[in-house]
Amino acid sequence: MQYIYKMVLVLSMALFCAQSVAANEQVELKEHFLKKIDEVILIVEDKKMTKDERNGTIVKSLTPMFDFELMAKLSLGSKWRELSDAEGKKFVALYVERMKQSYSSKIDAYKDEKVEIKKIEQTKEDRITLVSDLVSQTQKLEIAYKFHKPKVPLASKDKWLIYDVEILGVSILKTDMAQFKEFLQTKSMAELMDALAKQS
């Protein structure tokens, strides 16, 4: 019986420590996220920069937070495994450039909105979802950022990386997956890459 009590105590302590580590990582991630938002707002409000300089600086600042490469691979689903190494590198490069262009266009639409964190939850040991509101004078737009923690840290990248963004419940990654799947039902991978290149 004493052995069982000891085991329960050890397991309880281990669970408490695990929960403490998870809570600390969530706080750390939240603080880092808000710091990046403040950094972006300062860049947006810098009137000395041209539009292209501003957008380029913001994209450079945010890039370490995103795992664009993983997003590119996931967006193709099983089709990714059919690509050669050269094709894979080309597709990732085109996808990354497309995502950067998309974020640049969203920056242009910025109108003094504020970001408020609603909740942050750890869905798995290596998954965290941060739910925020983009608040303007007239509305709130819910945006959820889904982070994963790579088993092997990536050079020049943050510890936790965004691999999907949901805007009002609509996943950017799942939208890309559906669009690419439909496109590839009637067209080739080469044609998809050509289409992505034209969007850049």
Tab-separated table of N, CA, C and O in Angstrom, residues 33 37 40 44 51-52 54-68 71 95-110 134 143-147 157 161-167 170-173 176 199-200:
chain	number	residue	atom	x	y	z
A	33	PHE	N	4.099	36.703	-29.018
A	33	PHE	CA	3.126	37.064	-30.048
A	33	PHE	C	2.756	38.544	-29.942
A	33	PHE	O	2.762	39.273	-30.941
A	37	ILE	N	3.290	41.763	-32.513
A	37	ILE	CA	2.209	42.636	-32.951
A	37	ILE	C	2.595	44.098	-32.726
A	37	ILE	O	2.407	44.951	-33.605
A	40	VAL	N	5.082	45.157	-35.322
A	40	VAL	CA	4.459	45.388	-36.624
A	40	VAL	C	3.734	46.737	-36.648
A	40	VAL	O	3.823	47.482	-37.631
A	44	VAL	N	4.166	49.840	-39.200
A	44	VAL	CA	3.036	50.381	-39.974
A	44	VAL	C	2.923	51.893	-39.785
A	44	VAL	O	2.620	52.640	-40.726
A	51	LYS	N	5.646	52.275	-49.093
A	51	LYS	CA	4.754	51.122	-48.943
A	51	LYS	C	5.531	49.805	-49.091
A	51	LYS	O	5.372	48.881	-48.290
A	52	ASP	N	6.376	49.715	-50.117
A	52	ASP	CA	7.135	48.492	-50.357
A	52	ASP	C	8.141	48.224	-49.238
A	52	ASP	O	8.328	47.077	-48.824
A	54	ARG	N	7.876	49.249	-46.113
A	54	ARG	CA	7.095	48.873	-44.928
A	54	ARG	C	6.663	47.420	-44.998
A	54	ARG	O	6.874	46.650	-44.056
A	55	ASN	N	6.060	47.024	-46.124
A	55	ASN	CA	5.573	45.653	-46.254
A	55	ASN	C	6.710	44.637	-46.194
A	55	ASN	O	6.586	43.582	-45.570
A	56	GLY	N	7.821	44.964	-46.831
A	56	GLY	CA	8.974	44.074	-46.811
A	56	GLY	C	9.534	43.902	-45.410
A	56	GLY	O	9.902	42.788	-45.004
A	57	THR	N	9.573	44.993	-44.648
A	57	THR	CA	10.091	44.946	-43.277
A	57	THR	C	9.169	44.124	-42.383
A	57	THR	O	9.630	43.339	-41.538
A	58	ILE	N	7.868	44.279	-42.571
A	58	ILE	CA	6.903	43.530	-41.759
A	58	ILE	C	6.965	42.035	-42.074
A	58	ILE	O	6.984	41.198	-41.168
A	59	VAL	N	7.010	41.705	-43.352
A	59	VAL	CA	7.097	40.296	-43.742
A	59	VAL	C	8.375	39.670	-43.190
A	59	VAL	O	8.367	38.541	-42.675
A	60	LYS	N	9.476	40.402	-43.236
A	60	LYS	CA	10.744	39.912	-42.688
A	60	LYS	C	10.643	39.683	-41.185
A	60	LYS	O	11.180	38.711	-40.648
A	61	SER	N	9.917	40.577	-40.503
A	61	SER	CA	9.743	40.462	-39.053
A	61	SER	C	8.885	39.253	-38.679
A	61	SER	O	9.152	38.565	-37.690
A	62	LEU	N	7.849	38.989	-39.471
A	62	LEU	CA	6.900	37.915	-39.147
A	62	LEU	C	7.338	36.532	-39.634
A	62	LEU	O	6.903	35.518	-39.073
A	63	THR	N	8.179	36.484	-40.651
A	63	THR	CA	8.572	35.211	-41.255
A	63	THR	C	9.095	34.183	-40.253
A	63	THR	O	8.748	32.989	-40.351
A	64	PRO	N	9.911	34.564	-39.253
A	64	PRO	CA	10.390	33.564	-38.290
A	64	PRO	C	9.284	32.889	-37.481
A	64	PRO	O	9.504	31.832	-36.893
A	65	MET	N	8.077	33.479	-37.460
A	65	MET	CA	6.955	32.910	-36.699
A	65	MET	C	6.202	31.846	-37.490
A	65	MET	O	5.431	31.078	-36.915
A	66	PHE	N	6.400	31.814	-38.811
A	66	PHE	CA	5.598	30.942	-39.669
A	66	PHE	C	6.405	29.774	-40.223
A	66	PHE	O	7.551	29.938	-40.633
A	67	ASP	N	5.782	28.617	-40.252
A	67	ASP	CA	6.378	27.452	-40.900
A	67	ASP	C	5.747	27.332	-42.288
A	67	ASP	O	4.929	26.443	-42.551
A	68	PHE	N	6.140	28.250	-43.177
A	68	PHE	CA	5.575	28.261	-44.520
A	68	PHE	C	5.889	26.966	-45.260
A	68	PHE	O	5.086	26.489	-46.074
A	71	MET	N	3.439	24.364	-44.251
A	71	MET	CA	2.145	24.713	-44.833
A	71	MET	C	2.097	24.320	-46.308
A	71	MET	O	1.075	23.812	-46.801
A	95	TYR	N	5.004	28.807	-52.996
A	95	TYR	CA	3.977	28.905	-51.955
A	95	TYR	C	4.352	29.968	-50.936
A	95	TYR	O	3.519	30.777	-50.527
A	96	VAL	N	5.620	29.970	-50.534
A	96	VAL	CA	6.089	30.958	-49.556
A	96	VAL	C	5.925	32.369	-50.109
A	96	VAL	O	5.442	33.273	-49.404
A	97	GLU	N	6.301	32.564	-51.359
A	97	GLU	CA	6.174	33.894	-51.964
A	97	GLU	C	4.709	34.312	-52.055
A	97	GLU	O	4.365	35.472	-51.817
A	98	ARG	N	3.848	33.359	-52.374
A	98	ARG	CA	2.404	33.635	-52.440
A	98	ARG	C	1.868	34.063	-51.079
A	98	ARG	O	1.079	35.009	-50.972
A	99	MET	N	2.298	33.378	-50.014
A	99	MET	CA	1.851	33.721	-48.668
A	99	MET	C	2.343	35.107	-48.266
A	99	MET	O	1.602	35.899	-47.668
A	100	LYS	N	3.573	35.433	-48.614
A	100	LYS	CA	4.126	36.745	-48.281
A	100	LYS	C	3.361	37.853	-49.011
A	100	LYS	O	3.090	38.913	-48.441
A	101	GLN	N	3.019	37.594	-50.263
A	101	GLN	CA	2.238	38.573	-51.027
A	101	GLN	C	0.863	38.766	-50.401
A	101	GLN	O	0.333	39.880	-50.340
A	102	SER	N	0.280	37.670	-49.942
A	102	SER	CA	-1.040	37.728	-49.308
A	102	SER	C	-0.999	38.581	-48.049
A	102	SER	O	-1.886	39.417	-47.818
A	103	TYR	N	0.040	38.379	-47.218
A	103	TYR	CA	0.155	39.158	-45.985
A	103	TYR	C	0.438	40.624	-46.277
A	103	TYR	O	-0.035	41.511	-45.561
A	104	SER	N	1.188	40.892	-47.343
A	104	SER	CA	1.449	42.279	-47.725
A	104	SER	C	0.153	42.996	-48.096
A	104	SER	O	-0.058	44.154	-47.724
A	105	SER	N	-0.737	42.303	-48.808
A	105	SER	CA	-2.009	42.920	-49.193
A	105	SER	C	-2.894	43.182	-47.981
A	105	SER	O	-3.619	44.178	-47.918
A	106	LYS	N	-2.817	42.289	-46.983
A	106	LYS	CA	-3.605	42.482	-45.757
A	106	LYS	C	-3.058	43.652	-44.933
A	106	LYS	O	-3.811	44.361	-44.264
A	107	ILE	N	-1.749	43.851	-45.003
A	107	ILE	CA	-1.138	44.991	-44.305
A	107	ILE	C	-1.680	46.300	-44.869
A	107	ILE	O	-1.959	47.251	-44.138
A	108	ASP	N	-1.854	46.340	-46.182
A	108	ASP	CA	-2.366	47.554	-46.835
A	108	ASP	C	-3.775	47.907	-46.365
A	108	ASP	O	-4.197	49.062	-46.437
A	109	ALA	N	-4.509	46.892	-45.891
A	109	ALA	CA	-5.888	47.122	-45.443
A	109	ALA	C	-5.968	47.476	-43.957
A	109	ALA	O	-7.056	47.685	-43.424
A	110	TYR	N	-4.831	47.563	-43.289
A	110	TYR	CA	-4.805	47.853	-41.846
A	110	TYR	C	-5.353	49.256	-41.562
A	110	TYR	O	-4.951	50.231	-42.192
A	134	LEU	N	-9.383	40.709	-33.724
A	134	LEU	CA	-8.892	41.911	-34.382
A	134	LEU	C	-10.023	42.930	-34.266
A	134	LEU	O	-11.066	42.778	-34.892
A	143	ILE	N	-9.587	35.594	-34.994
A	143	ILE	CA	-8.506	34.940	-35.736
A	143	ILE	C	-7.794	33.977	-34.795
A	143	ILE	O	-7.349	34.366	-33.711
A	144	ALA	N	-7.702	32.716	-35.202
A	144	ALA	CA	-7.013	31.694	-34.400
A	144	ALA	C	-5.717	31.314	-35.092
A	144	ALA	O	-5.705	30.989	-36.283
A	145	TYR	N	-4.633	31.374	-34.347
A	145	TYR	CA	-3.317	31.001	-34.868
A	145	TYR	C	-2.953	29.633	-34.299
A	145	TYR	O	-2.925	29.447	-33.078
A	146	LYS	N	-2.656	28.687	-35.174
A	146	LYS	CA	-2.300	27.341	-34.741
A	146	LYS	C	-0.788	27.156	-34.837
A	146	LYS	O	-0.207	27.303	-35.910
A	147	PHE	N	-0.188	26.866	-33.675
A	147	PHE	CA	1.259	26.709	-33.586
A	147	PHE	C	1.637	25.249	-33.408
A	147	PHE	O	0.899	24.483	-32.794
A	157	LYS	N	14.335	30.348	-37.075
A	157	LYS	CA	12.900	30.293	-36.818
A	157	LYS	C	12.637	30.302	-35.313
A	157	LYS	O	13.501	29.981	-34.498
A	161	LEU	N	5.935	27.575	-34.061
A	161	LEU	CA	5.710	28.118	-35.397
A	161	LEU	C	4.242	27.996	-35.809
A	161	LEU	O	3.594	26.977	-35.554
A	162	ILE	N	3.744	29.018	-36.463
A	162	ILE	CA	2.373	29.006	-36.983
A	162	ILE	C	2.326	28.147	-38.243
A	162	ILE	O	3.106	28.354	-39.175
A	163	TYR	N	1.408	27.167	-38.266
A	163	TYR	CA	1.253	26.331	-39.455
A	163	TYR	C	-0.147	26.480	-40.070
A	163	TYR	O	-0.413	25.927	-41.150
A	164	ASP	N	-1.010	27.222	-39.415
A	164	ASP	CA	-2.343	27.486	-39.966
A	164	ASP	C	-2.948	28.687	-39.252
A	164	ASP	O	-2.619	28.962	-38.088
A	165	VAL	N	-3.808	29.400	-39.970
A	165	VAL	CA	-4.538	30.538	-39.405
A	165	VAL	C	-6.002	30.373	-39.778
A	165	VAL	O	-6.323	30.106	-40.938
A	166	GLU	N	-6.872	30.498	-38.791
A	166	GLU	CA	-8.313	30.432	-39.043
A	166	GLU	C	-8.923	31.810	-38.838
A	166	GLU	O	-8.763	32.407	-37.770
A	167	ILE	N	-9.589	32.307	-39.848
A	167	ILE	CA	-10.262	33.603	-39.774
A	167	ILE	C	-11.760	33.349	-39.785
A	167	ILE	O	-12.303	32.798	-40.750
A	170	VAL	N	-12.551	29.835	-40.639
A	170	VAL	CA	-12.148	29.331	-41.951
A	170	VAL	C	-10.628	29.190	-41.992
A	170	VAL	O	-9.897	30.168	-41.815
A	171	SER	N	-10.161	27.969	-42.197
A	171	SER	CA	-8.731	27.668	-42.201
A	171	SER	C	-8.088	28.036	-43.530
A	171	SER	O	-8.545	27.613	-44.600
A	172	ILE	N	-7.005	28.819	-43.460
A	172	ILE	CA	-6.259	29.168	-44.672
A	172	ILE	C	-5.661	27.909	-45.287
A	172	ILE	O	-5.704	27.708	-46.510
A	173	LEU	N	-5.112	27.041	-44.447
A	173	LEU	CA	-4.483	25.816	-44.941
A	173	LEU	C	-5.501	24.906	-45.612
A	173	LEU	O	-5.268	24.393	-46.713
A	176	ASP	N	-6.540	26.265	-48.978
A	176	ASP	CA	-5.532	25.976	-50.003
A	176	ASP	C	-5.597	24.516	-50.431
A	176	ASP	O	-5.511	24.197	-51.622
A	199	GLN	N	0.831	34.619	-59.518
A	199	GLN	CA	0.269	35.344	-58.375
A	199	GLN	C	1.353	36.088	-57.609
A	199	GLN	O	1.052	36.944	-56.782
A	200	SER	N	2.604	35.762	-57.850
A	200	SER	CA	3.723	36.356	-57.097
A	200	SER	C	4.080	37.740	-57.648
A	200	SER	O	3.854	38.046	-58.788
